[in-house]
Coordinates of C-alpha atoms and ligand atoms in Angstrom, one line a residue:
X1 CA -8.4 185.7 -0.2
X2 CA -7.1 183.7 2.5
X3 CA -9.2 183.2 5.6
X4 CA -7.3 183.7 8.6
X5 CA -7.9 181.8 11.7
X6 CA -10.2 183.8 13.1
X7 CA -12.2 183.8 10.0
X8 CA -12.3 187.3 8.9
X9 CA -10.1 187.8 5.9
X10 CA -6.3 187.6 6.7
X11 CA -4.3 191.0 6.6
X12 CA -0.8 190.2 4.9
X13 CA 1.6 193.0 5.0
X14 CA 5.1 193.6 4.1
X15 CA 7.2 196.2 6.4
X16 CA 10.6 196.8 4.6
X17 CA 13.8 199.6 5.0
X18 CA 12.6 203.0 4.9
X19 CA 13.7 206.1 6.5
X20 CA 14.8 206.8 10.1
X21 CA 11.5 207.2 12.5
X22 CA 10.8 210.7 13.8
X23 CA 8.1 212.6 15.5
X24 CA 5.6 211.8 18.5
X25 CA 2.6 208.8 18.0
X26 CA -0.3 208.4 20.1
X27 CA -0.2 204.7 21.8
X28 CA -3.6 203.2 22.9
X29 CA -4.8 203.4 26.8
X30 CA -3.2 200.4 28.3
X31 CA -4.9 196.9 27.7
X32 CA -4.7 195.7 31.5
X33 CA -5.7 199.1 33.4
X34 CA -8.8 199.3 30.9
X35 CA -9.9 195.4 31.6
X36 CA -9.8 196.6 35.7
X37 CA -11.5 200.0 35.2
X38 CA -14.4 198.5 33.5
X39 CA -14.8 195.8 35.4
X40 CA -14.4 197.8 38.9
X41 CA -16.8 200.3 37.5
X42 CA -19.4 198.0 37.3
X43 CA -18.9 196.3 40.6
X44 CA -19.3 200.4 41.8
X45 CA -22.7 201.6 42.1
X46 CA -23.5 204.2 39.9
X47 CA -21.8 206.2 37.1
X48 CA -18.4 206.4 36.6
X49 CA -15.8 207.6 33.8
X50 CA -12.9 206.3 31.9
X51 CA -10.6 208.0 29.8
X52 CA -8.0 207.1 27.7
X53 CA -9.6 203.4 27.7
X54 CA -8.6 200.7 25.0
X55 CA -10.8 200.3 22.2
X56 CA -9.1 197.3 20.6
X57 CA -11.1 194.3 20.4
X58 CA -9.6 192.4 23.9
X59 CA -11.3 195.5 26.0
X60 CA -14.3 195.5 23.8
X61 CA -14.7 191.5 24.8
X62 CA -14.9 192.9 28.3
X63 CA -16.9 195.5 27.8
X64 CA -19.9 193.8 25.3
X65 CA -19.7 191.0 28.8
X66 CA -20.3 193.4 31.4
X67 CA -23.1 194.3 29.3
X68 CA -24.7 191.1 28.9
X69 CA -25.0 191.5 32.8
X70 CA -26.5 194.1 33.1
X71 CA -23.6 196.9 33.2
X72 CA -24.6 199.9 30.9
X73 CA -21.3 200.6 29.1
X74 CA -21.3 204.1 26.6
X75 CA -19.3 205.7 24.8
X76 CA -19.7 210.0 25.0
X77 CA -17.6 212.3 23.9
X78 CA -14.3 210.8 23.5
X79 CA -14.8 208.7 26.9
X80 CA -16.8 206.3 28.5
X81 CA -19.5 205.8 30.6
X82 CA -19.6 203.2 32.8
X83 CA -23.6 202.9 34.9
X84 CA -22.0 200.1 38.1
X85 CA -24.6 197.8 39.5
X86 CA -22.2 197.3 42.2
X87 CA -20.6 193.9 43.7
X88 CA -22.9 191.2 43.9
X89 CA -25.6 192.9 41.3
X90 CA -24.7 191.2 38.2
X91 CA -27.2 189.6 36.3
X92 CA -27.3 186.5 34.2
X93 CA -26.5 186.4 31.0
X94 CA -28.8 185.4 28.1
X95 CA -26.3 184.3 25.8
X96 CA -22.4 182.8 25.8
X97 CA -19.9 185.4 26.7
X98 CA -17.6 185.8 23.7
X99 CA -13.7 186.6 25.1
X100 CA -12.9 186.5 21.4
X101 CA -8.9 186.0 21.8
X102 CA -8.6 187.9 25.3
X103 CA -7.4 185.5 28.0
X104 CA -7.3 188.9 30.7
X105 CA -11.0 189.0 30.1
X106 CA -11.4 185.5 30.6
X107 CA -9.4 185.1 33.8
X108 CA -10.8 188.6 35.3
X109 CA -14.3 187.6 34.7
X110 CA -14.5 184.4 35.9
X111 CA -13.0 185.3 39.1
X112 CA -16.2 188.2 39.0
X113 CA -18.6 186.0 38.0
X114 CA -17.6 183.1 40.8
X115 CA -19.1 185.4 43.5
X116 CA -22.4 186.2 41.8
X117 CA -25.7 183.8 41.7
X118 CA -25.5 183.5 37.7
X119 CA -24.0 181.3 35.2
X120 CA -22.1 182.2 32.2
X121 CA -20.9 180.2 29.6
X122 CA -16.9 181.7 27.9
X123 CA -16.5 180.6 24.5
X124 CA -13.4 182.2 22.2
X125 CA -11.1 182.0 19.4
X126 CA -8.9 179.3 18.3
X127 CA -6.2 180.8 20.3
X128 CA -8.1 181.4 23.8
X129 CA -9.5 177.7 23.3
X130 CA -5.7 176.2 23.6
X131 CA -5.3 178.1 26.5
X132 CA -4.9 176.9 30.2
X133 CA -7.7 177.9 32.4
X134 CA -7.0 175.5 35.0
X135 CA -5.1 177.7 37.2
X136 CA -8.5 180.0 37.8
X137 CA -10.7 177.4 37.6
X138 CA -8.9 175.4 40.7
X139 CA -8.8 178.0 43.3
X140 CA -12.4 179.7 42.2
X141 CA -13.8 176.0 42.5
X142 CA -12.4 176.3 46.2
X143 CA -14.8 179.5 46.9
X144 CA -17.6 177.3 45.6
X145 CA -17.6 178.1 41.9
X146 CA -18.8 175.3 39.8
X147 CA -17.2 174.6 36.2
X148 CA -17.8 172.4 33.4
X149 CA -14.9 172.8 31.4
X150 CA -13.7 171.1 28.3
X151 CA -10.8 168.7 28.1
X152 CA -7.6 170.1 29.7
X153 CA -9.5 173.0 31.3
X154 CA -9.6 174.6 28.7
X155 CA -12.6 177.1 26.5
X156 CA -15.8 176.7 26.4
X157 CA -16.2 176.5 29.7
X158 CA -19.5 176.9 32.1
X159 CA -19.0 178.6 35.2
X160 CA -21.9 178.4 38.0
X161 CA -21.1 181.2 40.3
X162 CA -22.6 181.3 43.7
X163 CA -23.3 184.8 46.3
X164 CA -22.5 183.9 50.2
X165 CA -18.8 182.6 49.6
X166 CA -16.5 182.9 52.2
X167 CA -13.0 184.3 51.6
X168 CA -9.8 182.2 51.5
X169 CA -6.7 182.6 51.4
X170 CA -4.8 181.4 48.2
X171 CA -1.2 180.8 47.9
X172 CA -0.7 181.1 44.0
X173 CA 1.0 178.9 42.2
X174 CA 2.3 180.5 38.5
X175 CA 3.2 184.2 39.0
X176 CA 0.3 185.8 37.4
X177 CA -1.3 189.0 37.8
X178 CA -4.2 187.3 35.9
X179 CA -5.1 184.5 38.6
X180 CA -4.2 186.8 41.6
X181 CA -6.6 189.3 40.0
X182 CA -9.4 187.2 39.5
X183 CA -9.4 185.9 42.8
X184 CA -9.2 189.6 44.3
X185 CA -12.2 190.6 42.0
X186 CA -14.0 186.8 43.0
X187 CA -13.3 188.8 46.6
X188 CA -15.2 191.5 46.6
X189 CA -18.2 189.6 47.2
X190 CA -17.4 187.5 49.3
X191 CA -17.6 187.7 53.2
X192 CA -14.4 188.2 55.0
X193 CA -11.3 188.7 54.4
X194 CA -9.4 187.6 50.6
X195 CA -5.7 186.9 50.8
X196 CA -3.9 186.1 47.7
X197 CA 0.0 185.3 48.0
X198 CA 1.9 185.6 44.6
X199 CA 5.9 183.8 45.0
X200 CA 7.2 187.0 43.5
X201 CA 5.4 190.3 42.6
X202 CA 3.4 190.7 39.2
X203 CA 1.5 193.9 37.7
X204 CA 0.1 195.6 40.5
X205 CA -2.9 197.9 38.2
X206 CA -5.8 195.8 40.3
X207 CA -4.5 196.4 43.7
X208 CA -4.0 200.3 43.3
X209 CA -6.7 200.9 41.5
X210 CA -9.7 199.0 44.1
X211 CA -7.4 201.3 46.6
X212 CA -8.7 203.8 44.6
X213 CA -12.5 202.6 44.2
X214 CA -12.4 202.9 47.9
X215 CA -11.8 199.1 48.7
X216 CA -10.2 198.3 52.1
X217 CA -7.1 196.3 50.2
X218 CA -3.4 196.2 52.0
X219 CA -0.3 194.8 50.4
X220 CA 3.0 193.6 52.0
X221 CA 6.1 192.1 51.6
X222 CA 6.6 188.6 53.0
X223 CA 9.9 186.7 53.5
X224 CA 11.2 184.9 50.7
X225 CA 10.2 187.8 48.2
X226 CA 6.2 186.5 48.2
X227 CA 4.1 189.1 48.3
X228 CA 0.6 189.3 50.2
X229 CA -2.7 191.0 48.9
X230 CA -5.6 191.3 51.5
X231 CA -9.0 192.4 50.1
X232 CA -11.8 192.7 52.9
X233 CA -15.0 191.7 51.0
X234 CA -18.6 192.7 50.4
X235 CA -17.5 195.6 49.3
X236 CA -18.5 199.4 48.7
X237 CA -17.0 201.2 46.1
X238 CA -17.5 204.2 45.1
X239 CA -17.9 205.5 41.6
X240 CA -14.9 207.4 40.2
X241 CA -12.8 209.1 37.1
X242 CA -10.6 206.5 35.7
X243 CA -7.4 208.1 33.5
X244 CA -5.9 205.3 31.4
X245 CA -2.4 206.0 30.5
X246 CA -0.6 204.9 27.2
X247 CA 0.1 201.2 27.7
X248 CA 4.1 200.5 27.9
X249 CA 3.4 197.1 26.0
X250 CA 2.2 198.8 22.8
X251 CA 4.8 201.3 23.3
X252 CA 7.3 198.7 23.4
X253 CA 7.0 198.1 19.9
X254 CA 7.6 201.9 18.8
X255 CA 10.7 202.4 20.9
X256 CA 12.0 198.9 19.5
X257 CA 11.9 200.0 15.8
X258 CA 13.3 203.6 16.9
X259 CA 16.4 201.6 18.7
X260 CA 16.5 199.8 15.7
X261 CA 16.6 202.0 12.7
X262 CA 19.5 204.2 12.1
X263 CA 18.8 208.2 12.2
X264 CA 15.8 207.5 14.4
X265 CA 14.3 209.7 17.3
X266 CA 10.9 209.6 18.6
X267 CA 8.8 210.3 21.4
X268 CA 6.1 208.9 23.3
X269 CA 4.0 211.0 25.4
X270 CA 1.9 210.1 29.2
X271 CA 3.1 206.5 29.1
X272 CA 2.5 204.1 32.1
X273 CA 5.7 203.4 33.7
X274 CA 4.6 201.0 36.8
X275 CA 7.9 199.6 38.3
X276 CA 5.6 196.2 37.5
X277 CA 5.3 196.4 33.9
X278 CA 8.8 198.7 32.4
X279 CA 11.4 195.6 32.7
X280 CA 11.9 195.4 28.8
X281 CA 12.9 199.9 29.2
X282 CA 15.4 198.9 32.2
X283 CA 16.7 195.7 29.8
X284 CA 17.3 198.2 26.9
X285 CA 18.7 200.5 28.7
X286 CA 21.1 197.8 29.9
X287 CA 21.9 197.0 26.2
X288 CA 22.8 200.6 25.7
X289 CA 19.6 202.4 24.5
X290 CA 19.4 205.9 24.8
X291 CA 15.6 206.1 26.6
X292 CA 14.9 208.7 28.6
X293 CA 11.7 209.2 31.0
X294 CA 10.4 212.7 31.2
X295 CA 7.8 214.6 33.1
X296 CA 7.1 211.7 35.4
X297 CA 3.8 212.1 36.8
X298 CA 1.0 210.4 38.8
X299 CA -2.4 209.9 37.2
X300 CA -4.8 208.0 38.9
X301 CA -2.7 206.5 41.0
X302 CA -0.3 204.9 38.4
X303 CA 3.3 206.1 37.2
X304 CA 3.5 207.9 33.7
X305 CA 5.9 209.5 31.9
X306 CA 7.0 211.1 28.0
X307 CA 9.4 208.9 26.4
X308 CA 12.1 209.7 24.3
X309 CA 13.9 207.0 22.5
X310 CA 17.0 207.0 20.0
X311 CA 18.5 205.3 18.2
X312 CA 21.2 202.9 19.8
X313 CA 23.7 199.9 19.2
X314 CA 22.7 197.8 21.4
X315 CA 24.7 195.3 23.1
X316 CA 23.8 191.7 23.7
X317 CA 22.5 190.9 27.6
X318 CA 21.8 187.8 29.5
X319 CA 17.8 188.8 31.0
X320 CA 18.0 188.7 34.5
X321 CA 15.4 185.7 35.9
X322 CA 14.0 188.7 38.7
X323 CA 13.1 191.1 35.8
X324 CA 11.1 188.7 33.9
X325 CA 7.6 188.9 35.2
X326 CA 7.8 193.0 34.5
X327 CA 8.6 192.5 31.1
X328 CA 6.7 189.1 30.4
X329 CA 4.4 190.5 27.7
X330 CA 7.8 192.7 25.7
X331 CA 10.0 189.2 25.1
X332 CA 8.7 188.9 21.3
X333 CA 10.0 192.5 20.7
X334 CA 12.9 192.0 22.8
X335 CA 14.1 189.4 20.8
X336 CA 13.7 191.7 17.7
X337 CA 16.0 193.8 19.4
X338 CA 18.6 191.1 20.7
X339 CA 18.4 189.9 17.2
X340 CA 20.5 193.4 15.9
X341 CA 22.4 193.5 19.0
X342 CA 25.8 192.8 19.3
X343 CA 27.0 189.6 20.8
X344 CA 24.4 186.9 22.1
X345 CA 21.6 187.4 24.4
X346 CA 20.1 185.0 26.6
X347 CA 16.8 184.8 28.5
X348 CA 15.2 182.0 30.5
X349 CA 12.5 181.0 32.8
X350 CA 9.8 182.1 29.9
X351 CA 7.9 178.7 30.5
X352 CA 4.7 180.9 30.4
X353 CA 5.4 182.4 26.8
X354 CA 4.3 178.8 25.6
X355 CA 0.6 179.9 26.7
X356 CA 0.1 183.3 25.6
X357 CA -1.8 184.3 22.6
X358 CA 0.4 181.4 20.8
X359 CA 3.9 179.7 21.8
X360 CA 5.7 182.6 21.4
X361 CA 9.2 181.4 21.7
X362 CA 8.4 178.5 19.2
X363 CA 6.7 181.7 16.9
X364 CA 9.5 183.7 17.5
X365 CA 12.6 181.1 16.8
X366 CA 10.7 180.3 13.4
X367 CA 10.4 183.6 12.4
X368 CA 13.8 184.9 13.2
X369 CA 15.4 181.9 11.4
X370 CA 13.5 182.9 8.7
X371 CA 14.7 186.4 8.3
X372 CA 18.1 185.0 8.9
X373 CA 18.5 185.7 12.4
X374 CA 20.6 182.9 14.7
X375 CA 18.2 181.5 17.1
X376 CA 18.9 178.4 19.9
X377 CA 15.5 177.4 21.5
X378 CA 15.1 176.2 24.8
X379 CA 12.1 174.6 26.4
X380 CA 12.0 177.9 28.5
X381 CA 13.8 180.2 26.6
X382 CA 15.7 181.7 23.7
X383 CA 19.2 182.5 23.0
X384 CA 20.1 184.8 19.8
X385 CA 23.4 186.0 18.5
X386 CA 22.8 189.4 17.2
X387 CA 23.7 191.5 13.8
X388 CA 25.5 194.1 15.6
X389 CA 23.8 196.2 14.1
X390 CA 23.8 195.2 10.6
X391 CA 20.3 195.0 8.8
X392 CA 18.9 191.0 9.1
X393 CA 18.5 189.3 5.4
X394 CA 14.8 189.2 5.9
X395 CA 12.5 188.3 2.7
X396 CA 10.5 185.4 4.2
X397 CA 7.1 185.4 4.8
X398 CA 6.3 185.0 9.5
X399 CA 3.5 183.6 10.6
X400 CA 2.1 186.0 12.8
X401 CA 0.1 183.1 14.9
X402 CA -3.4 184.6 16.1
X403 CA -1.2 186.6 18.2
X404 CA -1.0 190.4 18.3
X405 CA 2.2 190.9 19.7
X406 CA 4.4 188.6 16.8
X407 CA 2.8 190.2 14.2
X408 CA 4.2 193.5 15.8
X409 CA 7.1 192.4 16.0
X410 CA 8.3 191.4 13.1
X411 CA 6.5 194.5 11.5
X412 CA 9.0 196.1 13.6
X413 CA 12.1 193.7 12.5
X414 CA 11.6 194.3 8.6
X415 CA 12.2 197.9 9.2
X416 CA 15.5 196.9 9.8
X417 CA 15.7 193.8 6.8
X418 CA 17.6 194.2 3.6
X419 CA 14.5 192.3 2.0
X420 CA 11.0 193.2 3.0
X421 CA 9.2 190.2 4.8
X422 CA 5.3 189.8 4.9
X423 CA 3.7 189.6 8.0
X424 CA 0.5 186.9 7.0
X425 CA -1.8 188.3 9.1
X426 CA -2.2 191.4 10.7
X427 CA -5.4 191.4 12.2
X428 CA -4.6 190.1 14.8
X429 CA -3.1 193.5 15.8
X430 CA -6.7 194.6 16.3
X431 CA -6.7 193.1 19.8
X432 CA -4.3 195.8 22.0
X433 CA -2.9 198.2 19.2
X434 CA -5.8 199.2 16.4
X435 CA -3.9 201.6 13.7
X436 CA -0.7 200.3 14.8
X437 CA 0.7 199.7 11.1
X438 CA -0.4 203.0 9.8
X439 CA 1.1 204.8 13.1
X440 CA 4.8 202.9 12.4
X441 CA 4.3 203.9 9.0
X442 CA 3.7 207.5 9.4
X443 CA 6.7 207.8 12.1
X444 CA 9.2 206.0 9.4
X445 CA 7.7 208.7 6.8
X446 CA 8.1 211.4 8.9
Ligands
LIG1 C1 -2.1 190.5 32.4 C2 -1.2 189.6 33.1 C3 -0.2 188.8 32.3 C4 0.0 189.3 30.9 C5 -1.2 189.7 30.2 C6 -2.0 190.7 31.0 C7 -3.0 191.2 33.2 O1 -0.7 187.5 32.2 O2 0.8 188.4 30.2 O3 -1.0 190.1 28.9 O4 -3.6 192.2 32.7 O5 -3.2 190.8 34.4 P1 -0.4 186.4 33.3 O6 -1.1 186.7 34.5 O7 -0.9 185.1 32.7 O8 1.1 186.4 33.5

C-alpha cells in the first residue's frame, strides 16, 4: 500500500455520479472557534466547557499542546472540559510540541507561548514545515520572544518566550486573522495596552470571544478600511460555556456538491455565519444559487443559522478583491463550482493560497485540467471557463496534496464527472472534517 506523505497509509478513493443529495448532515464544530476556545480556556483560571468542539486532528494538535503545559484538557459526556491555569501559568513543556499539519495551532501558540517564561520547540508535517512562519516570528521577536528557526523561518522552530513584555502596537502586514491573533493572545500577558492594525478586516472569532472571556478588548474602524484591535493585558478571564457552531468551511463543501448535482436539496443545521467568514455563500448566491439562511440566531456571541441549499445553474462571476479574505479558506471548492458554471469566472489577489496546507491554485489548476476542466493560472489567481452545467469528463486520478480541503474538493467535483476520478489520499480529510466521505455519501444515497 502506498505510504502517504504523512506516513500513515494513503486513503485513495473514487467519488463518481450518483443520485441527487438529500436530507440534513451534521458538519463538525468550526476549526478556528475550537483553536480560540481551548486556548482562551486555558489562559482562564479554572474550569470551563466547550461544546460542539472539533475533534479532527488540527484541534487535537492544540489540544495534546495545551496539555504538555500544564492545561488539563477532558473529554465528558459529549463535551469538553477545559481545567485554565490562567495567563501567564503555563508551564514548560517536556517534549516537542507536535502541530502535526495545523498552521492555526502553530501561529496561535506561538503568540501564547511568547509571553510565558518557557520554551517550546514546534515540529510538523511535511506540509506545516514548507510553511512561512516569518510573519509571527518578526513581530513576537519585537515583544522579546526569542526564535531559532530553520531556513526560511520555517518548522522546527524553538521559541524562548519571556513573562514582563510590554505591549506594542503592530501594524500587520498580510491580512491574517492568524498573525493578528497570535499577537492578541502574546497580549494577554503582557503589561499594557496590545494594538494590532490589520489593512482590511479578517475573521473576527478571537476578538469576540476574549470579549466574552471577560477581556477588556475594543475594535474600531480606521480610515482607509484598516481596522484596529486594542487588548489591555495581564489579563483576567473568567472561566465560561463555549458553544461551537458548525464551521461554514466544512459546510462549504456540502452545499457545493448540492449546487452541483441535479435533483439535489439539503440542509445544514446551526451553522456559523460571521459576516467574516460567509464570502463563498454571498459569491454563490451571486452565481445564482438558491441558499437560504434560516433561523438566524446568536450563540455565544457568534452568528448561526440552518442552511438550505438547492440545486442551481450557476453563472460564471468575476470574485470581488473586498470579499476575498471572508472566503479565503472556500476558493478550492469555489473553483469546483466555477468549474460547472456557465461562462468564465475570475478571481485574483489569492497570493496567500500559495501557502496554505499546499499551493492550492497550483493543486487546483492540475486537478481541474485533469478532469477536463479549462483552467488559466495566474501567479495570484485562477480563471476557469465553466461546463454550464454539463457533467466534467473526469476519470483522472488528483493529487489531493497533504491538504484537507483539495481532497474535498474534488470528492465533491466527481459527483458531478461522467467518469469517476480517485482522490489519492484522503486522509488528509482527517484534519477539519473526520467522516466527511461517508457523510457526502450517505446524503447522495439518501
Ligand atoms: C485562520 C485564518 C486564516 C485561515 C485559516 C484559519 C484562523 O489563515 O486560512 O484556515 O483560524 O485564524 P490566515 O490568517 O493565514 O489568513
Amino acid at each position: 500500500m502506498k505510504q502517504s506523505e504523512r506516513g500513515d497509509a494513503a486513503q485513495p478513493a473514487t467519488f463518481g455520479p450518483g443520485g441527487p443529495l438529500k436530507g440534513r448532515a451534521a458538519v463538525p464544530g468550526d476549526k478556528s472557534i475550537s483553536h480560540r476556545a481551548l486556548m482562551f480556556a486555558a489562559m482562564a483560571a479554572g474550569r470551563s466547557r466547550i461544546e460542539g468542539l472539533s475533534e479532527g486532528g488540527d484541534v487535537r494538535a492544540t489540544a495534546e499542546a495545551l496539555g504538555a503545559m500544564g492545561v488539563g484538557i477532558a473529554r465528558r459526556l459529549g463535551g469538553w472540559d477545559v481545567d485554565g491555569v490562567g495567563a501567564g501559568a503555563l508551564l514548560q513543556p517536556a517534549r516537542a510540541l507536535d502541530m502535526g499539519n495545523s498552521g492555526t495551532s502553530t501561529r496561535l501558540l506561538m503568540g501564547l507561548v511568547a509571553t510565558h517564561p518557557i520554551a517550546a520547540t514546534f515540529i510538523g508535517d511535511e506540509s506545516l514545515c514548507r510553511r512561512p512562519m516569518d510573519r509571527v516570528i518578526a513581530p513576537l521577536s519585537r515583544l522579546g520572544a526569542d526564535v531559532a528557526a530553520s531556513a526560511g523561518g520555517r518548522l522546527p522552530l524553538t521559541l524562548r518566550g519571556l513573562s514582563g513584555a510590554v505591549a506594542t502596537e503592530f501594524r500587520l502586514a498580510v491580512a491574517s486573522a492568524q498573525v493578528k491573533s497570535a499577537l492578541l493572545l502574546a497580549g494577554l500577558n503582557a503589561s499594557g495596552t496590545t494594538r494590532v492594525i490589520e489593512p482590511v478586516p479578517t475573521r473576527d472569532h478571537t476578538e469576540r470571544m476574549l470579549k466574552a472571556f471577560g477581556a477588556d478588548i475594543e475594535t474600531g474602524a480606521m480610515e482607509d478600511g484598516e481596522r484596529l484591535v486594542s487588548l489591555k493585558g495581564e489579563a483576567e478571564l473568567t472561566p465560561r460555556i463555549v458553544a461551537v457552531p458548525a464551521d461554514p468551511s466544512s459546510a462549504a463543501f456540502l452545499i457545493v456538491a448540492a449546487l452541483i448535482v441535479p435533483g439535489s436539496e439539503i440542509r445544514l443545521d446551526g451553522v456559523g455565519v460571521n459576516p467574516t467568514r460567509i464570502g463563498l455563500f454571498e459569491t454563490l448566491r451571486a452565481m445564482g444559487a438558491d441558499l437560504t439562511f434560516e433561523n438566524p440566531r446568536d450563540l455565544g456571541g457568534e452568528p448561526v443559522a440552518d442552511i438550505i441549499v438547492r440545486h442551481s445553474p450557476l453563472e460564471a462571476v468575476d470574485v470581488p478583491p473586498e470579499v476575498v479574505p471572508a472566503m479565503i479558506d472556500e476558493f478550492p471548492i469555489f473553483f469546483v463550482a466555477a468549474a460547472f458554471a456557465r461562462g468564465e469566472s475570475r478571481a485574483r489577489g489569492l497570493a496567500e493560497l500559495r501557502v496554505k496546507e499546499s499551493d492550492r491554485i497550483a493543486a487546483m489548476a492540475r486537478g481541474l485540467r485533469a478532469i477536463g476542466a479549462k483552467v488559466e493560472e495566474a501567479e495570484d489567481g485562477l480563471a476557469i471557463e465553466g461546463s454550464g452545467g454539463d457533467p466534467l469528463p473526469g476519470g483522472a486520478t488528483v493529487a489531493s496534496e497533504l491538504d484537507h480541503r483539495i481532497a474535498m474538493s474534488f470528492a465533491v467535483a466527481g459527483l458531478h464527472c461522467r467518469q469517476p476520478l480517485t482522490v489519492d489520499d484522503m486522509t488528509p480529510v482527517e484534519t477539519s472534517f473526520p467522516g466527511f466521505t461517508a457523510t457526502l455519501r450517505a446524503l447522495a444515497a439518501a
